Amino acid sequence: MPVKSAQSSYRDRTHEFLNVAEGLKKSLNSTSNGHSSSSKPEGLRSAASIQSEFNKRASKIGYGIHQTSQKLAKLTKLAKRTSVFDDPTVEIQELTAVIKQDITALNSAVVDLQLVCNSRNESGNISVDTTSHSTTVVDDLKNRLMSATKEFKEVLTMRTENLKVHENRRQLFSSTASRESTNPFVRQRPLASKPGASASTTTPPPWGNGSTSSSPLFPRKSMDGDTQPLLQQQHQQQHQQMVPLQDSYMQSRAEALQNVESTIHELSNIFTQLATMVSQQGELAIRIDENMDDTLGNVEGAQGQLLKYLNNISSNRWLMVKIFFVLVVFLMIFLFFVA
Amino acid sequence: MKITALLVLKCNPDGSDPIILANASDVSSFGYFQRTGIREFIVFVGRTVAKRTSPGQRQSVQHEEYKVHSYNRNGLCALGFMDDHYPVRSSFSLLNQVLDEYQKSFGESWRTVQADVTQPWPYLTGALTKFQDPAEADKLMKIQRELDETKIILHKTIDSVLARGEKLDSLVEKSSDLSAASQMFYKQAKKSNQCCTML
């Protein structure tokens, strides 16, 4: 079992190893003894083989989790170290895809393992220790997988934040025509707000000097310059303040539509989860029903028995028979001793 | 979130003052003596903003504590005087609706108007009262609001389903205990019903 020896450092698997060794020894012994008591060693062997099968799978899953956490550590390092210029986007994306695949595969493997464990617990012939051991192993694997998934999520959030920070820095230093227009604070300059011919399609933030970190979080999609006017106006006599709209009308509509769409997606998720939970609970209800039917049958049978008992006790037939026998016995003794 | 006034104007491409086609304003929040002044102010500001809105353009101008949103569509311009909290998108969709309604009811006759129209247009006054709530004007906002409410309800539903699951679990345990106990009861009854123990 070379796979088992390459385990993560802190888990002590000598117990499982001993079990496997015992199982193998038993199977060797049974084959050498011939087929005398065939059922018993087969039963033992199957139990031992199931145990070793369980251990093999568990060890494989543990190894897989270990490897995934190593890859995750590498991904964290990559995500942390990004600078503005040489961004290893391709590697990060590849690594992310690989890790995601690994995590899903490990998830399904852990679920399989749990099924095996449960099915083995149903069949008899096992001790309490083995069941508790296998359940503990399965729970431990699940916990480790969950922590690995959480770390993965954190790394992804960190990566998106880094990307945002880079976007800000890029905004700060470069001012390409497609991205930014003139400084909105220069109110008195008459900007030609010609329809459809506006150079800047996304509008800059109205407050703050330049672009601070909060404003680039607004959607900066570039739209076709169809009817996307920059909204500025100057009016020197009228003491009016100009507030350029931070998003043009179409952008805000698009954003609202996307929000609606994502809300609907979340709703559909919630509905599926709800349906799953209700169907699972339906099984529980069926079990309860069966239990109650069994109870009813038992109680009715018991009631019948008690009724019969009552009849037997309340009738005098047995009593007369017993008195008759006692009288006969006394007569016999009397006759034997007197005569 | 209040709309103070809605106007429809005809904008001339030559840059002269726009002509008012319909006017509905709600000045009840001001004192009695200020009302006429406010109305004239609305008319004046509306004319100025509409003059500077070129066809096919939407604008929002901030004046003291009001925002004036204007939308110019082929020379027909609709304005709305709203406060700062009214969402911008809803105001523009409201202006869209007003323009559609105006074109539906008046056709193209507005192009020939040369002087300010002083008769009130009942649709506009109705719209002013109806659309004080921005969700009415903007279907998207209404949908979003309803979806959020539905989501809250679903969250509560899922919580109650989880509680139901727990109760079902306890019921399963109790019913299995009950069936075991009844089985013991049956066995005992059968055992005590055996004959030949009554000796």
Coordinates of C-alpha atoms in Angstrom, one line a residue:
Chain A
M1 CA 0.0 0.0 0.0
P2 CA 2.4 2.7 -1.1
V3 CA -0.4 5.3 -1.3
K4 CA -1.2 5.1 2.4
S5 CA 2.4 5.8 3.4
A6 CA 2.3 9.2 1.6
Q7 CA -0.3 10.6 3.9
S8 CA -0.5 14.1 5.4
S9 CA 1.8 14.4 8.3
Y10 CA -0.5 14.5 11.4
R11 CA -2.9 11.7 10.8
D12 CA -2.2 8.4 12.6
R13 CA -3.3 5.6 10.4
T14 CA -1.6 2.7 12.2
H15 CA -4.9 1.4 13.4
E16 CA -6.2 1.1 9.8
F17 CA -2.9 -0.4 8.7
L18 CA -3.2 -3.1 11.4
N19 CA -6.7 -3.9 10.3
V20 CA -5.6 -4.3 6.8
A21 CA -2.7 -6.5 7.8
E22 CA -5.1 -8.6 9.9
G23 CA -7.5 -8.9 7.1
L24 CA -4.8 -10.0 4.7
K25 CA -3.5 -12.6 7.2
K26 CA -7.0 -14.0 7.7
S27 CA -7.6 -14.3 4.0
L28 CA -4.2 -16.0 3.6
N29 CA -5.1 -18.4 6.4
S30 CA -8.4 -19.2 5.0
T31 CA -7.0 -20.1 1.6
S32 CA -4.3 -22.2 3.1
N33 CA -6.9 -24.1 5.3
G34 CA -8.9 -25.2 2.4
H35 CA -12.6 -24.8 2.2
S36 CA -13.5 -26.5 5.4
S37 CA -15.7 -23.9 7.1
S38 CA -16.2 -22.0 3.9
S39 CA -18.9 -19.6 5.1
K40 CA -17.0 -18.3 8.1
P41 CA -13.7 -17.3 6.5
E42 CA -15.5 -15.9 3.5
G43 CA -17.6 -13.9 5.8
L44 CA -14.5 -12.7 7.6
R45 CA -12.7 -12.1 4.4
S46 CA -15.6 -10.1 2.9
A47 CA -15.7 -8.0 6.1
A48 CA -12.0 -7.6 6.1
S49 CA -12.0 -6.9 2.3
I50 CA -14.7 -4.4 2.7
Q51 CA -12.8 -2.8 5.5
S52 CA -9.6 -2.7 3.5
E53 CA -11.6 -1.4 0.5
F54 CA -12.9 1.4 2.7
N55 CA -9.5 2.2 4.0
K56 CA -8.0 2.3 0.5
R57 CA -10.6 4.7 -0.6
A58 CA -10.3 6.8 2.5
S59 CA -6.6 7.0 2.0
K60 CA -6.9 7.9 -1.6
I61 CA -9.3 10.7 -0.7
G62 CA -7.0 12.0 2.0
Y63 CA -4.1 12.0 -0.4
G64 CA -6.2 13.9 -3.0
I65 CA -7.2 16.5 -0.4
H66 CA -3.6 16.9 0.6
Q67 CA -2.6 17.5 -3.0
T68 CA -5.4 19.9 -3.6
S69 CA -4.4 22.0 -0.5
Q70 CA -0.9 22.1 -1.8
K71 CA -2.1 23.5 -5.1
L72 CA -4.3 25.9 -3.2
A73 CA -1.2 27.2 -1.4
K74 CA 0.5 27.7 -4.7
L75 CA -2.5 29.6 -6.0
T76 CA -2.6 31.8 -2.9
K77 CA 1.0 32.7 -3.4
L78 CA 0.4 33.6 -7.1
A79 CA -2.7 35.6 -6.3
K80 CA -1.0 37.5 -3.5
R81 CA 2.1 38.4 -5.5
T82 CA 0.4 40.0 -8.5
S83 CA 1.9 43.3 -9.6
V84 CA 0.4 45.6 -12.1
F85 CA 2.4 44.5 -15.0
D86 CA 3.2 40.9 -15.2
D87 CA -0.1 39.4 -14.1
P88 CA 0.0 35.6 -14.4
T89 CA -3.7 35.5 -15.3
V90 CA -3.4 32.4 -17.5
E91 CA -1.7 30.3 -14.9
I92 CA -4.1 31.5 -12.2
Q93 CA -7.1 30.6 -14.3
E94 CA -5.6 27.2 -15.2
L95 CA -4.8 26.5 -11.6
T96 CA -8.3 27.6 -10.5
A97 CA -10.0 25.3 -13.1
V98 CA -7.8 22.4 -12.0
I99 CA -8.5 23.0 -8.3
K100 CA -12.2 23.3 -8.9
Q101 CA -12.2 20.0 -10.8
D102 CA -10.3 18.3 -8.0
I103 CA -12.6 19.6 -5.3
T104 CA -15.7 18.4 -7.2
A105 CA -14.2 15.0 -7.7
L106 CA -13.1 14.7 -4.1
N107 CA -16.6 15.8 -3.0
S108 CA -18.2 13.0 -5.0
A109 CA -15.6 10.5 -3.7
V110 CA -16.4 11.4 -0.1
V111 CA -20.1 11.0 -0.8
D112 CA -19.4 7.6 -2.3
L113 CA -17.3 6.7 0.7
Q114 CA -20.1 7.6 3.1
L115 CA -22.5 5.5 1.1
V116 CA -20.1 2.5 1.3
C117 CA -19.7 3.1 5.1
N118 CA -23.5 3.3 5.6
S119 CA -24.2 0.2 3.5
R120 CA -21.5 -1.7 5.4
N121 CA -23.0 -0.6 8.7
E122 CA -26.4 -2.0 7.6
S123 CA -25.0 -5.5 7.1
G124 CA -24.3 -7.2 10.4
N125 CA -21.2 -8.9 11.5
I126 CA -19.3 -5.8 12.7
S127 CA -18.2 -4.4 16.0
V128 CA -19.2 -1.0 17.4
D129 CA -15.6 0.2 17.2
T130 CA -15.4 -0.4 13.4
T131 CA -18.5 1.6 12.8
S132 CA -17.4 4.5 15.0
H133 CA -14.0 4.4 13.4
S134 CA -15.4 4.5 9.8
T135 CA -17.8 7.3 10.7
T136 CA -15.0 9.3 12.3
V137 CA -12.9 8.8 9.2
V138 CA -15.6 10.0 6.9
D139 CA -16.4 13.0 9.0
D140 CA -12.8 14.0 9.2
L141 CA -12.4 13.8 5.4
K142 CA -15.6 15.9 5.0
N143 CA -14.2 18.5 7.3
R144 CA -10.9 18.7 5.6
L145 CA -12.6 19.0 2.2
M146 CA -14.8 21.8 3.5
S147 CA -11.9 23.8 4.9
A148 CA -10.1 23.4 1.5
T149 CA -13.2 24.7 -0.3
K150 CA -13.4 27.7 2.1
E151 CA -9.8 28.5 1.5
F152 CA -10.3 28.3 -2.2
K153 CA -13.2 30.8 -1.9
E154 CA -11.1 33.2 0.1
V155 CA -8.4 33.0 -2.5
L156 CA -10.8 33.8 -5.3
T157 CA -12.2 36.8 -3.4
M158 CA -8.7 38.1 -2.7
R159 CA -7.9 37.7 -6.4
T160 CA -11.0 39.8 -7.5
E161 CA -10.1 42.5 -5.0
N162 CA -6.6 42.6 -6.3
L163 CA -7.9 42.9 -9.8
K164 CA -10.1 45.8 -8.7
V165 CA -7.1 47.6 -7.1
H166 CA -5.2 47.1 -10.3
E167 CA -8.0 48.6 -12.3
N168 CA -7.9 51.7 -10.0
R169 CA -4.2 52.1 -10.4
R170 CA -4.5 51.8 -14.1
Q171 CA -7.2 54.5 -14.1
L172 CA -5.1 56.7 -12.0
F173 CA -2.1 56.6 -14.3
S174 CA -3.4 56.2 -17.8
S175 CA -6.1 58.3 -19.3
T176 CA -7.1 56.8 -22.6
A177 CA -9.8 58.4 -24.5
S178 CA -12.1 55.4 -24.4
R179 CA -12.1 55.3 -20.6
E180 CA -12.2 58.7 -19.1
S181 CA -13.4 62.1 -20.2
T182 CA -12.3 65.5 -18.9
N183 CA -12.4 66.4 -15.3
P184 CA -16.0 66.9 -14.4
F185 CA -15.1 69.6 -12.0
V186 CA -14.3 72.0 -14.7
R187 CA -17.8 73.3 -14.8
Q188 CA -17.5 76.4 -16.8
R189 CA -16.0 74.8 -19.9
P190 CA -18.7 74.3 -22.4
L191 CA -18.5 70.8 -23.4
A192 CA -20.0 69.9 -26.7
S193 CA -22.6 67.5 -25.7
K194 CA -23.5 66.5 -29.2
P195 CA -25.8 63.5 -29.4
G196 CA -24.2 60.4 -30.7
A197 CA -20.9 62.0 -31.1
S198 CA -19.7 62.0 -27.6
A199 CA -16.2 60.8 -27.3
S200 CA -16.5 59.4 -23.9
T201 CA -19.0 56.7 -23.5
T202 CA -18.6 56.0 -19.9
T203 CA -19.1 58.9 -17.5
P204 CA -16.5 59.7 -14.8
P205 CA -17.4 59.9 -11.2
P206 CA -18.8 63.3 -10.2
W207 CA -17.0 63.7 -7.0
G208 CA -13.5 63.2 -5.7
N209 CA -10.4 64.3 -7.5
G210 CA -9.6 61.9 -10.2
S211 CA -10.8 58.4 -9.5
T212 CA -10.7 57.2 -6.0
S213 CA -11.3 53.6 -5.1
S214 CA -15.0 53.7 -4.6
S215 CA -16.1 55.1 -7.9
P216 CA -14.5 52.7 -10.3
L217 CA -16.7 50.1 -8.8
F218 CA -19.6 51.6 -10.8
P219 CA -20.1 49.7 -14.0
R220 CA -17.7 50.9 -16.6
K221 CA -19.0 49.1 -19.6
S222 CA -18.5 50.9 -22.8
M223 CA -21.7 51.3 -24.8
D224 CA -22.3 52.2 -28.3
G225 CA -22.3 55.9 -28.6
D226 CA -25.9 55.9 -29.8
T227 CA -27.9 57.9 -27.4
Q228 CA -25.5 58.0 -24.5
P229 CA -25.0 61.6 -23.8
L230 CA -22.6 63.0 -21.3
L231 CA -24.8 65.0 -19.1
Q232 CA -23.2 68.3 -18.4
Q233 CA -24.5 71.8 -18.8
Q234 CA -23.2 75.1 -18.0
H235 CA -25.2 78.1 -17.2
Q236 CA -23.3 81.0 -15.9
Q237 CA -26.2 83.4 -15.2
Q238 CA -28.4 81.0 -13.4
H239 CA -26.3 79.8 -10.4
Q240 CA -27.2 76.2 -11.2
Q241 CA -25.1 73.4 -10.1
M242 CA -24.4 70.7 -12.6
V243 CA -24.5 67.2 -11.5
P244 CA -23.3 64.9 -14.3
L245 CA -25.0 61.6 -14.0
Q246 CA -22.6 59.0 -12.8
D247 CA -24.1 56.4 -15.1
S248 CA -25.9 57.2 -18.3
Y249 CA -29.5 56.1 -18.6
M250 CA -28.9 53.0 -20.6
Q251 CA -26.2 51.7 -18.4
S252 CA -28.4 52.0 -15.3
R253 CA -31.1 50.2 -17.1
A254 CA -28.7 47.4 -18.1
E255 CA -27.5 47.2 -14.5
A256 CA -31.0 46.9 -13.2
L257 CA -31.8 44.2 -15.7
Q258 CA -28.7 42.3 -14.7
N259 CA -29.7 42.6 -11.0
V260 CA -33.2 41.3 -11.8
E261 CA -31.7 38.4 -13.7
S262 CA -29.3 37.4 -10.9
T263 CA -32.1 37.7 -8.4
I264 CA -34.2 35.3 -10.5
H265 CA -31.3 32.9 -10.6
E266 CA -30.9 33.0 -6.8
L267 CA -34.6 32.4 -6.5
S268 CA -34.4 29.3 -8.8
N269 CA -31.6 28.0 -6.6
I270 CA -33.6 28.5 -3.5
F271 CA -36.5 26.7 -5.1
T272 CA -34.5 23.7 -6.1
Q273 CA -33.0 23.5 -2.6
L274 CA -36.4 23.7 -1.1
A275 CA -37.7 20.9 -3.4
T276 CA -34.7 18.7 -2.4
M277 CA -35.3 19.3 1.3
V278 CA -39.0 18.6 1.0
S279 CA -38.5 15.4 -0.9
Q280 CA -35.9 14.2 1.7
Q281 CA -38.4 14.9 4.4
G282 CA -41.0 13.0 2.5
E283 CA -39.0 9.9 3.0
L284 CA -38.9 10.6 6.7
A285 CA -42.6 10.8 6.8
I286 CA -42.9 7.5 5.1
R287 CA -40.7 5.9 7.7
I288 CA -42.7 7.4 10.5
D289 CA -45.8 6.0 8.8
E290 CA -44.3 2.5 8.6
N291 CA -43.3 2.6 12.2
M292 CA -46.7 3.6 13.3
D293 CA -48.2 0.7 11.2
D294 CA -45.9 -1.7 12.9
T295 CA -46.9 -0.4 16.3
L296 CA -50.5 -0.7 15.5
G297 CA -50.1 -4.3 14.4
N298 CA -48.2 -5.1 17.5
V299 CA -50.6 -3.5 19.8
E300 CA -53.5 -5.2 18.2
G301 CA -51.8 -8.6 18.5
A302 CA -51.0 -7.9 22.1
Q303 CA -54.6 -6.9 22.8
G304 CA -55.8 -10.2 21.2
Q305 CA -53.4 -12.1 23.4
L306 CA -54.6 -10.4 26.5
L307 CA -58.3 -11.0 25.6
K308 CA -57.5 -14.7 25.2
Y309 CA -55.8 -14.7 28.5
L310 CA -58.7 -13.0 30.1
N311 CA -61.0 -15.6 28.6
N312 CA -58.8 -18.4 29.9
I313 CA -58.7 -17.0 33.3
S314 CA -62.3 -16.2 33.6
S315 CA -63.5 -19.6 32.4
N316 CA -63.8 -22.4 34.9
R317 CA -63.0 -25.3 32.7
W318 CA -59.3 -25.4 33.4
L319 CA -60.0 -24.9 37.1
M320 CA -62.4 -27.9 37.2
V321 CA -59.9 -30.1 35.4
K322 CA -57.1 -29.1 37.8
I323 CA -59.4 -29.7 40.9
F324 CA -60.3 -33.1 39.4
F325 CA -56.7 -34.0 38.9
V326 CA -55.8 -33.0 42.5
L327 CA -58.7 -35.0 43.8
V328 CA -57.6 -38.0 41.8
V329 CA -54.1 -37.7 43.1
F330 CA -55.3 -37.6 46.6
L331 CA -57.6 -40.6 46.0
M332 CA -54.6 -42.5 44.6
I333 CA -52.4 -41.7 47.6
F334 CA -55.2 -42.5 50.0
L335 CA -55.9 -45.8 48.3
F336 CA -52.2 -46.7 48.1
F337 CA -51.6 -45.9 51.8
V338 CA -54.7 -47.4 53.2
A339 CA -55.0 -50.4 51.1
Chain B
M1 CA -39.4 61.1 -3.1
K2 CA -41.6 63.7 -4.6
I3 CA -42.4 64.9 -8.1
T4 CA -43.0 68.6 -8.0
A5 CA -43.9 69.3 -11.6
L6 CA -44.2 67.7 -15.0
L7 CA -44.0 69.7 -18.2
V8 CA -44.3 69.0 -21.9
L9 CA -42.7 71.5 -24.2
K10 CA -42.1 71.9 -27.8
C11 CA -38.5 72.7 -28.6
N12 CA -37.6 74.6 -31.7
P13 CA -34.5 73.6 -33.4
D14 CA -33.6 77.2 -34.0
G15 CA -32.9 77.8 -30.3
S16 CA -35.7 80.1 -29.4
D17 CA -37.6 79.7 -26.2
P18 CA -39.6 76.5 -26.1
I19 CA -43.4 76.6 -26.0
I20 CA -45.2 74.9 -23.2
L21 CA -47.7 72.3 -24.3
A22 CA -48.8 70.9 -21.0
N23 CA -48.0 71.7 -17.4
A24 CA -48.9 70.0 -14.2
S25 CA -47.4 71.0 -10.9
D26 CA -47.9 70.2 -7.3
V27 CA -47.0 73.2 -5.2
S28 CA -49.1 72.3 -2.2
S29 CA -46.0 71.9 -0.1
F30 CA -45.2 75.6 -0.3
G31 CA -46.9 78.4 1.5
Y32 CA -49.9 80.0 -0.1
F33 CA -48.2 83.2 -1.2
Q34 CA -45.2 81.5 -2.7
R35 CA -47.2 79.3 -5.0
T36 CA -47.5 81.6 -8.0
G37 CA -43.9 82.5 -7.7
I38 CA -43.0 78.8 -7.6
R39 CA -45.1 78.2 -10.7
E40 CA -43.4 80.9 -12.7
F41 CA -40.1 79.7 -11.5
I42 CA -40.9 76.2 -12.7
V43 CA -42.0 77.6 -16.1
F44 CA -38.9 79.6 -16.5
V45 CA -36.4 76.9 -15.4
G46 CA -38.3 74.4 -17.6
R47 CA -38.0 76.6 -20.6
T48 CA -34.3 77.2 -20.0
V49 CA -33.4 73.6 -19.6
A50 CA -35.5 72.5 -22.5
K51 CA -33.8 75.1 -24.7
R52 CA -30.5 73.5 -23.9
T53 CA -31.5 69.9 -24.4
S54 CA -30.8 68.9 -27.9
P55 CA -33.0 66.4 -29.7
G56 CA -32.5 62.8 -28.7
Q57 CA -30.8 63.7 -25.5
R58 CA -31.5 63.1 -21.9
Q59 CA -30.3 65.5 -19.2
S60 CA -30.4 66.0 -15.5
V61 CA -29.7 69.3 -14.0
Q62 CA -29.4 70.0 -10.3
H63 CA -31.0 73.2 -9.1
E64 CA -30.9 74.0 -5.4
E65 CA -32.6 71.0 -4.0
Y66 CA -34.4 69.8 -7.1
K67 CA -33.2 67.8 -10.0
V68 CA -34.7 68.6 -13.3
H69 CA -34.7 65.7 -15.7
S70 CA -35.4 66.5 -19.3
Y71 CA -35.8 64.2 -22.3
N72 CA -36.0 65.6 -25.8
R73 CA -37.4 63.4 -28.4
N74 CA -37.6 64.9 -31.9
G75 CA -38.5 68.3 -30.7
L76 CA -41.0 67.2 -28.1
C77 CA -39.5 67.6 -24.7
A78 CA -40.7 66.3 -21.4
L79 CA -39.4 67.6 -18.1
G80 CA -39.8 66.5 -14.6
F81 CA -38.9 68.4 -11.4
M82 CA -38.0 65.8 -8.8
D83 CA -36.2 65.8 -5.5
D84 CA -32.9 64.2 -5.0
H85 CA -34.2 60.9 -3.8
Y86 CA -36.2 60.0 -6.9
P87 CA -34.3 57.4 -8.9
V88 CA -33.0 58.8 -12.1
R89 CA -33.9 55.8 -14.2
S90 CA -37.5 55.9 -13.0
S91 CA -37.8 59.5 -13.9
F92 CA -36.6 59.0 -17.4
S93 CA -38.9 56.1 -17.9
L94 CA -41.7 58.2 -16.6
L95 CA -40.8 60.9 -19.1
N96 CA -40.9 58.3 -21.8
Q97 CA -44.4 57.3 -20.8
V98 CA -45.6 60.9 -20.7
L99 CA -44.2 61.5 -24.2
D100 CA -45.8 58.4 -25.6
E101 CA -49.1 59.3 -24.1
Y102 CA -48.9 62.8 -25.4
Q103 CA -48.2 61.7 -28.9
K104 CA -51.0 59.2 -28.7
S105 CA -53.5 61.7 -27.6
F106 CA -52.5 64.7 -29.5
G107 CA -50.8 63.2 -32.5
E108 CA -48.7 65.7 -34.4
S109 CA -50.9 68.7 -33.8
W110 CA -48.4 70.0 -31.3
R111 CA -46.0 71.0 -34.0
T112 CA -48.1 73.8 -35.1
V113 CA -48.6 75.4 -31.7
Q114 CA -47.1 78.8 -31.5
A115 CA -48.1 80.1 -28.0
D116 CA -48.2 78.5 -24.6
V117 CA -51.1 76.2 -24.1
T118 CA -52.8 77.0 -20.8
Q119 CA -55.4 74.3 -20.6
P120 CA -54.5 71.5 -18.2
W121 CA -54.0 68.1 -19.6
P122 CA -55.7 65.7 -17.2
Y123 CA -53.4 62.8 -17.9
L124 CA -50.5 64.8 -16.8
T125 CA -52.1 65.8 -13.5
G126 CA -53.1 62.1 -13.0
A127 CA -49.6 61.0 -13.8
L128 CA -48.2 63.5 -11.3
T129 CA -50.1 62.0 -8.4
K130 CA -49.7 58.4 -9.5
F131 CA -46.0 58.5 -10.0
Q132 CA -45.1 60.0 -6.7
D133 CA -44.0 56.4 -5.9
P134 CA -41.1 55.6 -8.3
A135 CA -41.9 52.0 -8.4
E136 CA -45.1 52.8 -10.3
A137 CA -43.2 54.5 -13.1
D138 CA -40.5 52.0 -13.5
K139 CA -41.5 48.4 -14.1
L140 CA -38.0 47.2 -13.4
M141 CA -38.0 48.7 -9.9
K142 CA -41.4 47.1 -9.3
I143 CA -40.1 43.7 -10.5
Q144 CA -37.0 44.0 -8.4
R145 CA -39.0 44.9 -5.3
E146 CA -41.3 42.0 -5.7
L147 CA -38.5 39.7 -6.3
D148 CA -36.8 40.8 -3.1
E149 CA -40.0 40.3 -1.2
T150 CA -40.3 36.8 -2.7
K151 CA -36.8 36.1 -1.7
I152 CA -37.4 37.0 1.9
I153 CA -40.5 34.9 1.9
L154 CA -38.5 32.0 0.5
H155 CA -35.8 32.4 3.1
K156 CA -38.5 32.2 5.8
T157 CA -40.0 29.1 4.1
I158 CA -36.6 27.4 4.1
D159 CA -36.1 28.1 7.7
S160 CA -39.5 26.6 8.6
V161 CA -38.8 23.6 6.4
L162 CA -35.6 23.0 8.3
A163 CA -37.5 23.2 11.6
R164 CA -40.0 20.7 10.1
G165 CA -37.1 18.4 9.2
E166 CA -35.9 18.5 12.8
K167 CA -39.4 17.7 14.1
L168 CA -39.7 14.9 11.6
D169 CA -36.5 13.5 12.8
S170 CA -37.7 13.4 16.4
L171 CA -40.9 11.9 15.3
V172 CA -39.1 9.1 13.5
E173 CA -37.1 8.3 16.6
K174 CA -40.2 8.4 18.8
S175 CA -42.2 6.2 16.4
S176 CA -39.4 3.6 16.2
D177 CA -39.2 3.6 20.0
L178 CA -42.9 3.1 20.1
S179 CA -42.9 0.2 17.7
A180 CA -40.1 -1.5 19.7
A181 CA -42.0 -1.0 22.9
S182 CA -45.2 -2.4 21.4
Q183 CA -43.3 -5.4 20.1
M184 CA -42.1 -6.1 23.6
F185 CA -45.6 -5.7 24.9
Y186 CA -46.9 -8.2 22.4
K187 CA -44.2 -10.7 23.3
Q188 CA -44.9 -10.4 26.9
A189 CA -48.6 -10.9 26.4
K190 CA -48.0 -13.9 24.3
K191 CA -45.6 -15.3 26.9
S192 CA -48.1 -14.9 29.7
N193 CA -50.8 -16.5 27.6
Q194 CA -49.0 -19.8 27.6
C195 CA -50.9 -22.7 29.0
C196 CA -49.6 -24.9 31.8
T197 CA -48.1 -22.1 33.8
M198 CA -51.2 -21.6 36.0
L199 CA -50.3 -24.5 38.1

